[in-house]
mmCIF file of C-alpha atoms and ligand atoms in Angstrom:
data_model
loop_
_atom_site.group_PDB
_atom_site.id
_atom_site.type_symbol
_atom_site.label_atom_id
_atom_site.label_comp_id
_atom_site.label_asym_id
_atom_site.label_seq_id
_atom_site.Cartn_x
_atom_site.Cartn_y
_atom_site.Cartn_z
ATOM 1 C CA MET S 380 41.546 -25.429 -8.382
ATOM 2 C CA ARG S 381 38.680 -23.038 -7.840
ATOM 3 C CA TRP S 382 36.541 -25.445 -5.848
ATOM 4 C CA PHE S 383 39.566 -26.390 -3.798
ATOM 5 C CA THR S 384 40.307 -22.773 -2.853
ATOM 6 C CA LYS S 385 36.666 -22.267 -1.969
ATOM 7 C CA TRP S 386 36.558 -25.439 0.133
ATOM 8 C CA ARG S 387 39.836 -24.596 1.880
ATOM 9 C CA ARG S 388 38.661 -21.074 2.666
ATOM 10 C CA GLU S 389 35.326 -22.251 4.024
ATOM 11 C CA ARG S 390 37.179 -24.646 6.273
ATOM 12 C CA VAL S 391 39.426 -21.861 7.594
ATOM 13 C CA LEU S 392 36.438 -19.582 8.140
ATOM 14 C CA SER S 393 34.487 -22.229 10.031
ATOM 15 C CA ARG S 394 37.433 -23.067 12.273
ATOM 16 C CA SER S 395 38.910 -19.656 13.014
ATOM 17 C CA ALA S 396 37.285 -17.067 15.154
ATOM 18 C CA LEU S 397 37.962 -13.380 15.443
ATOM 19 C CA ASP S 398 36.957 -11.946 18.780
ATOM 20 C CA ASP S 399 33.796 -9.794 18.420
ATOM 21 C CA THR S 400 34.936 -7.056 20.790
ATOM 22 C CA LEU S 401 38.312 -6.856 19.104
ATOM 23 C CA TRP S 402 36.667 -6.683 15.664
ATOM 24 C CA ARG S 403 34.293 -3.904 16.726
ATOM 25 C CA HIS S 404 37.220 -2.003 18.193
ATOM 26 C CA VAL S 405 39.295 -2.349 15.012
ATOM 27 C CA THR S 406 36.539 -1.342 12.591
ATOM 28 C CA GLY S 407 35.510 1.528 14.858
ATOM 29 C CA ARG S 408 39.012 2.943 14.784
ATOM 30 C CA TYR S 409 39.034 3.986 11.112
ATOM 31 C CA PRO S 410 36.440 6.314 9.551
ATOM 32 C CA PHE S 411 36.707 4.435 6.228
ATOM 33 C CA MET S 412 35.714 1.202 7.993
ATOM 34 C CA ARG S 413 32.962 2.807 10.056
ATOM 35 C CA ALA S 414 31.369 3.845 6.739
ATOM 36 C CA LEU S 415 31.052 0.250 5.507
ATOM 37 C CA SER S 416 27.638 -1.367 5.257
ATOM 38 C CA GLU S 417 26.853 -4.383 7.420
ATOM 39 C CA GLU S 418 27.351 -6.660 4.438
ATOM 40 C CA GLU S 419 30.697 -5.080 3.483
ATOM 41 C CA ARG S 420 31.901 -5.320 7.059
ATOM 42 C CA ALA S 421 31.067 -9.031 7.166
ATOM 43 C CA ARG S 422 33.012 -9.537 3.921
ATOM 44 C CA LEU S 423 35.972 -7.567 5.293
ATOM 45 C CA ARG S 424 35.922 -9.729 8.405
ATOM 46 C CA ALA S 425 36.058 -12.914 6.331
ATOM 47 C CA TRP S 426 39.017 -11.578 4.333
ATOM 48 C CA VAL S 427 40.765 -10.648 7.583
ATOM 49 C CA VAL S 428 40.360 -14.164 8.993
ATOM 50 C CA LEU S 429 41.761 -15.642 5.772
ATOM 51 C CA PHE S 430 44.551 -13.037 5.620
ATOM 52 C CA LEU S 431 45.617 -13.825 9.193
ATOM 53 C CA HIS S 432 45.576 -17.511 8.336
ATOM 54 C CA GLU S 433 47.731 -17.142 5.206
ATOM 55 C CA LYS S 434 50.162 -14.394 6.243
ATOM 56 C CA THR S 435 52.469 -13.978 9.184
ATOM 57 C CA ILE S 436 52.639 -10.642 11.002
ATOM 58 C CA GLU S 437 55.696 -10.529 13.242
ATOM 59 C CA GLY S 438 57.451 -7.848 15.236
ATOM 60 C CA ALA S 439 61.079 -6.787 14.736
ATOM 61 C CA ALA S 440 63.452 -4.853 17.012
ATOM 62 C CA GLN S 441 61.765 -6.283 20.129
ATOM 63 C CA LEU S 442 58.280 -5.158 19.154
ATOM 64 C CA ALA S 443 55.643 -7.512 20.586
ATOM 65 C CA VAL S 444 52.820 -7.657 18.043
ATOM 66 C CA ASP S 445 49.486 -8.422 19.707
ATOM 67 C CA ASP S 446 46.160 -9.589 18.246
ATOM 68 C CA GLU S 447 44.809 -6.069 18.004
ATOM 69 C CA MET S 448 47.815 -4.849 15.999
ATOM 70 C CA ARG S 449 47.538 -7.879 13.720
ATOM 71 C CA ALA S 450 43.841 -7.265 13.173
ATOM 72 C CA CYS S 451 44.422 -3.537 12.508
ATOM 73 C CA ILE S 452 47.041 -4.284 9.870
ATOM 74 C CA ALA S 453 45.044 -7.109 8.278
ATOM 75 C CA ALA S 454 41.816 -5.084 8.198
ATOM 76 C CA GLN S 455 43.470 -2.133 6.457
ATOM 77 C CA ALA S 456 45.249 -4.418 4.002
ATOM 78 C CA CYS S 457 41.957 -6.153 3.226
ATOM 79 C CA MET S 458 40.166 -2.842 2.547
ATOM 80 C CA LEU S 459 42.025 -2.781 -0.780
ATOM 81 C CA ILE S 460 40.846 -6.256 -1.766
ATOM 82 C CA LEU S 461 37.361 -5.989 -0.224
ATOM 83 C CA ASN S 462 35.753 -6.417 -3.647
ATOM 84 C CA LEU S 463 38.675 -8.247 -5.271
ATOM 85 C CA ASP S 464 40.174 -11.398 -3.822
ATOM 86 C CA LEU S 465 42.847 -12.431 -1.325
ATOM 87 C CA ASP S 466 44.610 -13.966 -4.315
ATOM 88 C CA PHE S 467 45.719 -10.416 -5.207
ATOM 89 C CA TYR S 468 48.184 -10.817 -2.326
ATOM 90 C CA ARG S 469 49.657 -14.023 -3.686
ATOM 91 C CA GLY S 470 53.348 -14.867 -3.868
ATOM 92 C CA TRP S 471 54.532 -13.699 -0.445
ATOM 93 C CA ILE S 472 53.542 -14.294 3.190
ATOM 94 C CA GLU S 473 55.442 -12.055 5.588
ATOM 95 C CA VAL S 474 54.526 -8.763 7.226
ATOM 96 C CA ILE S 475 57.270 -7.405 9.510
ATOM 97 C CA VAL S 476 56.462 -4.645 11.980
ATOM 98 C CA TYR S 477 59.016 -2.317 13.566
ATOM 99 C CA PRO S 478 58.104 -0.186 16.586
ATOM 100 C CA ASP S 479 58.983 3.008 14.720
ATOM 101 C CA GLU S 480 60.770 4.162 11.575
ATOM 102 C CA PHE S 481 63.423 1.672 10.557
ATOM 103 C CA VAL S 482 66.594 2.116 8.557
ATOM 104 C CA ALA S 483 66.557 0.616 5.101
ATOM 105 C CA ASP S 484 70.085 -0.448 4.315
ATOM 106 C CA TYR S 485 70.714 -1.555 0.759
ATOM 107 C CA GLU S 486 72.892 -1.180 -2.284
ATOM 108 C CA TYR S 487 71.871 -0.528 -5.832
ATOM 109 C CA VAL S 488 73.700 -0.057 -9.129
ATOM 110 C CA ASP S 489 72.744 3.016 -11.172
ATOM 111 C CA GLU S 490 72.661 3.432 -14.964
ATOM 112 C CA ASP S 491 76.388 4.281 -15.019
ATOM 113 C CA GLY S 492 77.258 1.097 -13.154
ATOM 114 C CA ILE S 493 78.045 2.916 -9.916
ATOM 115 C CA VAL S 494 77.114 1.116 -6.714
ATOM 116 C CA HIS S 495 75.284 3.255 -4.155
ATOM 117 C CA HIS S 496 74.974 2.334 -0.516
ATOM 118 C CA VAL S 497 71.748 3.727 0.874
ATOM 119 C CA GLN S 498 70.742 4.044 4.517
ATOM 120 C CA GLU S 499 67.507 5.886 5.032
ATOM 121 C CA PRO S 500 64.737 5.952 7.607
ATOM 122 C CA MET S 501 61.532 4.384 6.304
ATOM 123 C CA SER S 502 57.961 4.145 7.573
ATOM 124 C CA GLY S 503 57.173 1.240 5.267
ATOM 125 C CA GLU S 504 58.608 -0.867 2.512
ATOM 126 C CA SER S 505 57.313 -3.543 0.118
ATOM 127 C CA TRP S 506 59.613 -6.027 -1.509
ATOM 128 C CA LEU S 507 58.881 -7.607 -4.849
ATOM 129 C CA GLU S 508 57.717 -11.164 -4.011
ATOM 130 C CA GLY S 509 58.946 -10.512 -0.462
ATOM 131 C CA PRO S 510 57.731 -9.060 2.807
ATOM 132 C CA VAL S 511 55.811 -5.923 3.609
ATOM 133 C CA ILE S 512 57.643 -3.966 6.316
ATOM 134 C CA LEU S 513 55.814 -1.407 8.454
ATOM 135 C CA SER S 514 56.549 1.041 11.251
ATOM 136 C CA TRP S 515 53.867 0.640 13.906
ATOM 137 C CA ALA S 516 54.236 4.272 15.035
ATOM 138 C CA ASP S 517 53.315 5.342 11.501
ATOM 139 C CA ALA S 518 50.629 2.683 11.074
ATOM 140 C CA ALA S 519 48.964 3.870 14.295
ATOM 141 C CA GLU S 520 48.594 7.375 12.843
ATOM 142 C CA ALA S 521 46.197 6.226 10.128
ATOM 143 C CA GLY S 522 42.526 7.096 10.219
ATOM 144 C CA GLY S 523 42.901 10.829 10.762
ATOM 145 C CA ASP S 524 41.883 13.368 8.154
ATOM 146 C CA SER S 525 45.378 13.755 6.673
ATOM 147 C CA GLY S 526 44.890 10.914 4.193
ATOM 148 C CA TYR S 527 48.126 9.371 5.464
ATOM 149 C CA ASN S 528 48.003 5.585 5.743
ATOM 150 C CA VAL S 529 51.215 3.585 5.541
ATOM 151 C CA VAL S 530 49.419 0.217 5.541
ATOM 152 C CA ILE S 531 47.233 1.064 2.539
ATOM 153 C CA HIS S 532 50.300 2.609 0.881
ATOM 154 C CA GLU S 533 52.453 -0.501 1.153
ATOM 155 C CA PHE S 534 49.683 -2.895 0.145
ATOM 156 C CA ALA S 535 48.904 -0.727 -2.891
ATOM 157 C CA HIS S 536 52.563 -1.266 -3.882
ATOM 158 C CA LYS S 537 51.935 -5.008 -3.487
ATOM 159 C CA LEU S 538 49.060 -4.832 -5.977
ATOM 160 C CA ASP S 539 51.206 -2.720 -8.307
ATOM 161 C CA MET S 540 53.941 -5.388 -8.088
ATOM 162 C CA LEU S 541 51.633 -8.174 -9.287
ATOM 163 C CA ASN S 542 53.056 -7.510 -12.757
ATOM 164 C CA GLY S 543 56.683 -6.776 -11.856
ATOM 165 C CA ASP S 544 58.451 -3.790 -10.306
ATOM 166 C CA ALA S 545 56.202 -1.079 -8.895
ATOM 167 C CA ASN S 546 55.545 1.492 -11.639
ATOM 168 C CA GLY S 547 52.044 2.804 -10.926
ATOM 169 C CA PHE S 548 50.540 0.366 -13.407
ATOM 170 C CA PRO S 549 48.980 -2.641 -11.662
ATOM 171 C CA PRO S 550 47.358 -5.376 -13.776
ATOM 172 C CA LEU S 551 43.972 -3.934 -14.767
ATOM 173 C CA HIS S 552 40.697 -5.862 -14.909
ATOM 174 C CA GLY S 553 39.448 -6.989 -18.312
ATOM 175 C CA GLU S 554 36.786 -4.280 -18.509
ATOM 176 C CA MET S 555 39.342 -1.500 -17.885
ATOM 177 C CA SER S 556 41.395 0.355 -20.495
ATOM 178 C CA ARG S 557 45.183 0.723 -20.246
ATOM 179 C CA THR S 558 44.966 3.846 -22.408
ATOM 180 C CA GLU S 559 42.484 5.508 -20.081
ATOM 181 C CA TRP S 560 44.528 4.545 -17.030
ATOM 182 C CA SER S 561 47.697 6.056 -18.548
ATOM 183 C CA ARG S 562 45.890 9.179 -19.665
ATOM 184 C CA ALA S 563 44.243 9.800 -16.278
ATOM 185 C CA PHE S 564 47.313 9.033 -14.164
ATOM 186 C CA GLY S 565 49.794 10.677 -16.567
ATOM 187 C CA ALA S 566 47.927 13.988 -16.660
ATOM 188 C CA ALA S 567 47.287 14.040 -12.904
ATOM 189 C CA TYR S 568 50.904 13.136 -12.090
ATOM 190 C CA ASP S 569 52.292 15.915 -14.323
ATOM 191 C CA ALA S 570 49.895 18.475 -12.846
ATOM 192 C CA PHE S 571 50.695 17.333 -9.298
ATOM 193 C CA CYS S 572 54.473 17.487 -9.844
ATOM 194 C CA GLN S 573 54.149 21.035 -11.178
ATOM 195 C CA ARG S 574 52.283 22.086 -8.062
ATOM 196 C CA VAL S 575 54.857 20.453 -5.802
ATOM 197 C CA ASP S 576 57.741 22.045 -7.779
ATOM 198 C CA ALA S 577 56.016 25.414 -7.381
ATOM 199 C CA ARG S 578 55.848 24.711 -3.620
ATOM 200 C CA GLN S 579 52.063 24.965 -3.560
ATOM 201 C CA GLU S 580 50.125 23.472 -0.664
ATOM 202 C CA THR S 581 48.545 20.172 -1.682
ATOM 203 C CA ARG S 582 45.822 18.175 0.051
ATOM 204 C CA ILE S 583 47.536 15.019 -1.253
ATOM 205 C CA ASP S 584 50.882 14.122 0.361
ATOM 206 C CA PRO S 585 53.650 15.740 -1.792
ATOM 207 C CA TYR S 586 55.592 12.484 -1.525
ATOM 208 C CA ALA S 587 53.324 11.344 -4.384
ATOM 209 C CA ALA S 588 55.518 13.424 -6.732
ATOM 210 C CA GLU S 589 58.441 11.030 -6.114
ATOM 211 C CA SER S 590 57.527 8.637 -8.975
ATOM 212 C CA PRO S 591 54.474 7.194 -10.757
ATOM 213 C CA ALA S 592 54.665 4.195 -8.373
ATOM 214 C CA GLU S 593 54.505 6.477 -5.329
ATOM 215 C CA PHE S 594 51.756 8.517 -6.963
ATOM 216 C CA PHE S 595 49.603 5.387 -7.283
ATOM 217 C CA ALA S 596 50.323 4.308 -3.687
ATOM 218 C CA VAL S 597 49.713 7.767 -2.172
ATOM 219 C CA LEU S 598 46.553 8.304 -4.249
ATOM 220 C CA SER S 599 45.346 4.889 -3.043
ATOM 221 C CA GLU S 600 45.802 6.006 0.585
ATOM 222 C CA ALA S 601 43.857 9.178 -0.162
ATOM 223 C CA PHE S 602 41.223 7.262 -2.148
ATOM 224 C CA PHE S 603 40.259 5.314 0.975
ATOM 225 C CA GLU S 604 40.926 7.937 3.648
ATOM 226 C CA ILE S 605 39.884 11.214 1.984
ATOM 227 C CA PRO S 606 37.999 10.100 -1.164
ATOM 228 C CA HIS S 607 36.232 13.435 -1.666
ATOM 229 C CA ALA S 608 39.563 15.234 -1.979
ATOM 230 C CA VAL S 609 40.717 12.800 -4.689
ATOM 231 C CA ARG S 610 37.403 12.899 -6.534
ATOM 232 C CA GLY S 611 37.370 16.713 -6.372
ATOM 233 C CA GLU S 612 40.962 17.249 -7.536
ATOM 234 C CA TYR S 613 41.506 14.323 -9.890
ATOM 235 C CA PRO S 614 38.099 12.958 -10.917
ATOM 236 C CA GLU S 615 39.545 10.789 -13.688
ATOM 237 C CA VAL S 616 42.087 9.193 -11.388
ATOM 238 C CA TYR S 617 39.302 8.677 -8.877
ATOM 239 C CA GLY S 618 37.265 6.905 -11.566
ATOM 240 C CA GLN S 619 40.171 4.628 -12.478
ATOM 241 C CA LEU S 620 40.832 3.774 -8.809
ATOM 242 C CA ALA S 621 37.122 3.074 -8.245
ATOM 243 C CA ALA S 622 37.171 0.720 -11.258
ATOM 244 C CA PHE S 623 40.371 -0.953 -10.063
ATOM 245 C CA TYR S 624 39.354 -1.416 -6.416
ATOM 246 C CA ARG S 625 35.704 -1.947 -7.425
ATOM 247 C CA GLN S 626 34.683 0.437 -4.644
ATOM 248 C CA ASP S 627 33.339 3.960 -4.420
ATOM 249 C CA PRO S 628 34.388 5.275 -0.995
ATOM 250 C CA ALA S 629 33.208 8.841 -1.744
ATOM 251 C CA VAL S 630 29.628 7.564 -1.941
ATOM 252 C CA ARG S 631 30.112 5.593 1.260
ATOM 253 C CA MET S 632 31.700 8.367 3.328
ATOM 254 C CA ALA S 633 30.181 11.705 4.224
ATOM 255 C CA PRO S 634 32.181 14.635 2.809
HETATM 256 ZN ZN1 ZN M 863 55.948 3.909 -1.432
#
């Protein structure tokens, strides 16, 4: 199958074009993309073309999604797999974009068998083997120095869900250690939750204290957007993320 994937991808790449001006505009918009080398940027562009070919990005609630919005979403999503493979996004095809926060409306059954009906405003959502849902208003905020990035957040959940429900434990590469991952993330998560409970100011979004799954997704946002903050506060987590994403954004970006 390998040769077939390669052949199919080369065909897509040779037939699809991404407008140069649009591409320059998109990569210029985010500091973490501006920091890429020429070679990395060319690789990102190829992933984006393939991503746009394999996935659909459609608007909801009357939002008209244009080429620039599609490219912005695809480029951020592909930052996570820059040194991995598009195959890490296998098993689903849809990205749905709302103009602003949307209301998640669902039911779940708790441990006592009680059914809860939940309606809450969301900026993004990832479904297991289903769509990624994004609020464009939130997505457009990315690239500042807050470390907030809903697109990276939701696609990190997608990677986490490659081995089932999101739990902060994505499938690791062969050269990585599950013990070291657990130790690094476990210690950092406990320390972070204590700080949030004590109402201390944190450079990392306090939403990370919600669960180990959210901790992984929020730390992934920060890893790409404000890598020096992650490396400074949680060097072991930074090391695990660098091994997982096979990237070292702190070296790439100026502090
Ligand atoms: Zn989340």
